[in-house]
């Protein structure tokens, strides 16, 4: 049939008749712009403009237009995650096997940390405001103008224009030793376009060359052990999970008497990683320079194994933990890759005081350390590796439903350590006790990691308090602790133990502390986990994620 027979044809398609605007997606972009303006997320202007153009492209059939909105939801979620400071999603998937071991309560606790109720309130206000304004004006126009404006910022900067730019919150950086003394931290304001920038710009090639040079230098370094002392002594290394200077400052525990009782304190010690297994391996391989993360799981020369070196000097190796060592195959890992084969000290005589995030038992450090002190020595010096998870996130006091707070656990741990050291001193037992944390607890969190997340080994997590106490000396040290202010890491621990042996310190009537601690090996604060590296460049931390280049760490 034709028009003459009374039928009309559908109007021809024209662009002007089918521009429907962004609709509810306006609220999506408004919320993202608000987050970007406050420095909470990054903002890929081109990707967001492309997404907006995809949503705006006219599609005449209404059903197709609605289908596009549905299909756009996963795209919008992925784009939001990409713009966030969170680690790549592939890194989170890589940890899925560990996450599956978490208790349900702990998973809910972690989920609660991601939600910022302040921003929930902001989003509610924005949603109500959008619903009100949308009835009066076409919101798509100012939203698109804002997206275009942000996309033009880099171009305007290159031609000398300085428009008002979004500014990120100031980033607190703790100088070496500041958290230990309770001094105030310094604030470094960062501002700019899509990401905060350091005072000096470095390209990927420059930073990669620096990292390679660091590892090349480290590969040449090694501690030499020679000669057992005439006056034998025991070595006890207390490997503490989840303790950093930043954590101590966060909960206000920076003046505990334990740190006045120590003989030596390392103010600027870098744990080089933010996970327990790798941290313990680095400590157990302390006699050689720092290696990349992947090298921790390969064969290493025997002379790199700290406890095997001590065995060659006549020490009997022992092992103790205040947990079962099952999670993440920790116990198996330190045996196979750490060179420590001794059976773990029994915990059967004690009742656990906590349950861990995976519902496994956790025992009190006081009980474990006293049990170690009461073991028969059999006339041969011992070298003991003791690992404690007392401070680990997700611990719960036996009989209580809520998760244990960090501050009382920290004070209890410090009290237990101090009482234990005083006991050894009162008994005149000659022991070199070294407290070496694995990594921090990440209590403060930052843009890329919520509180408790340790995927990226930031300085706040890897800057840990290392202390040494020599008990049973002929003349115990009476002055304030010696502070090692130079940047250091595990090689300094190995070197210090070597000097204790070579100088036969416990046979001396008066220890030459200055000579003992002079010129200990320095190590730049380079840290790595699987797929991620953090390295300083002119005082600012830079990060390299797997598959991406280097960028200044957002912090904040």
Coordinates of C-alpha atoms in Angstrom, one line a residue, residues 103 105-107 109-110 113 242 354-360 362 389-397 401-406 409:
X103 CA 36.8 -16.7 58.2
X105 CA 33.5 -12.7 60.0
X106 CA 36.9 -11.5 58.9
X107 CA 35.8 -11.1 55.3
X109 CA 35.3 -6.9 58.6
X110 CA 37.4 -6.2 55.5
X113 CA 36.7 -1.0 55.7
X242 CA 52.5 -6.5 61.5
X354 CA 43.4 -15.8 70.6
X355 CA 42.1 -17.2 67.3
X356 CA 43.5 -15.9 64.1
X357 CA 41.7 -14.7 61.0
X358 CA 41.5 -18.3 59.7
X359 CA 40.3 -19.6 63.1
X360 CA 43.6 -21.1 64.0
X362 CA 47.4 -18.1 68.6
X389 CA 51.4 -13.2 64.8
X390 CA 50.1 -11.6 68.0
X391 CA 49.5 -8.3 66.1
X392 CA 48.1 -9.8 62.9
X393 CA 44.9 -8.3 61.6
X394 CA 41.8 -10.3 62.3
X395 CA 42.9 -11.8 65.7
X396 CA 40.1 -12.4 68.2
X397 CA 40.5 -12.9 72.0
X401 CA 33.1 -12.0 69.4
X402 CA 34.7 -8.8 68.3
X403 CA 38.1 -8.5 66.7
X404 CA 41.0 -7.5 69.0
X405 CA 42.1 -3.9 68.8
X406 CA 45.7 -3.3 67.8
X409 CA 47.8 -6.1 71.7

